[in-house]
Amino acid sequence: MTRRFRPLPLTELSGSHHEIGAQHGRIHRQLIQRGIEVYGRLFHDFVGIRWEQARDRACHFEAPVAQGFPAILEEMNGIAWGAGVDFLDVLTLNCRSEIALTQASGGCSAFSLHRHGQQWLAQNWDWRSDQLDNVVALHVRGAGKPALVSIGEAGMVGKVGMNERGIGVCLNAIRSQTCGSGLPIHIALRKILESDDMESAVAVATHDRICSPAHFLLASAQAGNEEGQAVGLEVQPGEPGRIAPRNGIVTHTNHLYADNTPCPVQDYPRIDSQPRLCRLDALLHDELPPDAPLNEARLFDVLSDHQGAPLSICRHFNPDQPAEERMETLFSVVMNLNERRLTLRHGKPCESEDSLSVTLN
């Protein structure tokens, strides 16, 4: 049965990091508390640990965050205060990838596209349906920082989004047992969203480093060549692998494939990751004419593709999978970075054209 969604409300947050966090926690108190319950179950399903044990693991990440992005600790303290939970609960939510993705089979299909002088960035976010109602859209105007929009999970400081400088980022989960020095994935994403330019955004991956593997698809509206200004970064504690645009396009799913990665790590992808990547490449390189007019609706059509269903780009419930691996598309986002416009569909992109559209002026 298809579920109809109304556009998500946009949560306005402003001020210092602590003030932003306190507003976030107060407005989304119920969602944050419910998210803690959800991840309590997910940690048990994925890695066989209780919430208290997950909190113990999260403690190890506080010192690297204090070194690489100390202000975000103030924001997480604010979230905890506003939501009426403990700081360690919020830290654990923000380190959930490092705690769970050693075993969890994450999804997501992402691409960047440069056409007609416009830089586009888009993705489906696939995860357990338990988190569907905990998705939030945050409009953050921090003191002395670029205004940004982040689409993610209540209680988390960052995920997929863009800022008023025209910097955008998407995320693909990578299943790996590697975890080392650096920033946790979601905290690094927020630091990227606070970047003033592409150079400083890339430096989060190359200088700060990311403690566990993931793929960050970065793009910028700032002047680039005819391929646009985009790069896929297969981040990890070492130097990330890089994927340059081909015909103005970068695509990625949930396996590592960058050539000549300086510090290769082992990943354990789902069997559907390679077919989804091939399908994205076919849709964008072969089936989208170079002179075709582009808009959000056309790119949501790409994200709504069902070839190979149920393990397709747009993912639906699959009863044949084990319960702990039943990933579904929970939101889709398309960003026009030149126009500083982000458009979001909550739920599967094929099920509704209702969307939230945000423009950062």
C-alpha angles and dihedrals in degrees: 000000000000115000117215118221132202114215112277114254115249112242111217115212127174145162131045121353090261092048091048090051094047091052091047092050095046096047095044099032095128094045092049093050090048090048090056088054091048094050090046086063095041094051088052092049096045106034105008098243134126124238092259090055090049089053089054090053092048091057089072091064098055095082095051090048091049088054099043105031110006095167091064090064087062089053093050090050087052092050090051092049093048094045095044094239135115122274089239090058090058093044089052092052090051092049095045093117092055091047099043112020094075083081107011120100103226124192136200135133118214139177143173121211131188114196136149091001092304125118113214129187125186145162149164115232111215121191142129113312088234087083098048095101092043094065112119136185112218126195104195124191105182124188108267093356133104114267110253144184119219125185112200146098127323111264094024120111098218150352130143119006153090140252137223091263089066096255115141135179137192129189136221119187117231121199109222139137092226117114124157142134122337142062122321112255100253093044090051090051090056091049089053090051089055092053121118096211144005093266094058091042092055090046090066087069099035101039109022091032126202119259097220132030122271137135119253115192106202126188137167138199088215115112114293137156126278089285090059126233107291137121136181111224118196093202128202139138090290131052108311125243113245131219115195124204118271112204086348093304136113119181131184142170127168108310134075116251110149113135121240095008106189094218108025119200132189120257131188107209129188116256091249097057097085095045091050090051091050090049092050090051091049094049095047104033102032109023102037108076113225091237096045114127112246133211137147094275092056092051093045085057088060090050090049094059115133104187108137092020134211086031093044136125088270102048126208134183112297112196091188092069123083110268093248092057101047100122121179134181105265099177142358126208134190121189128194099197096188091058092036089233126145121189121193133193113194111216122006115348092224094059102060142016091203108114147166113240121193126184120193109210 
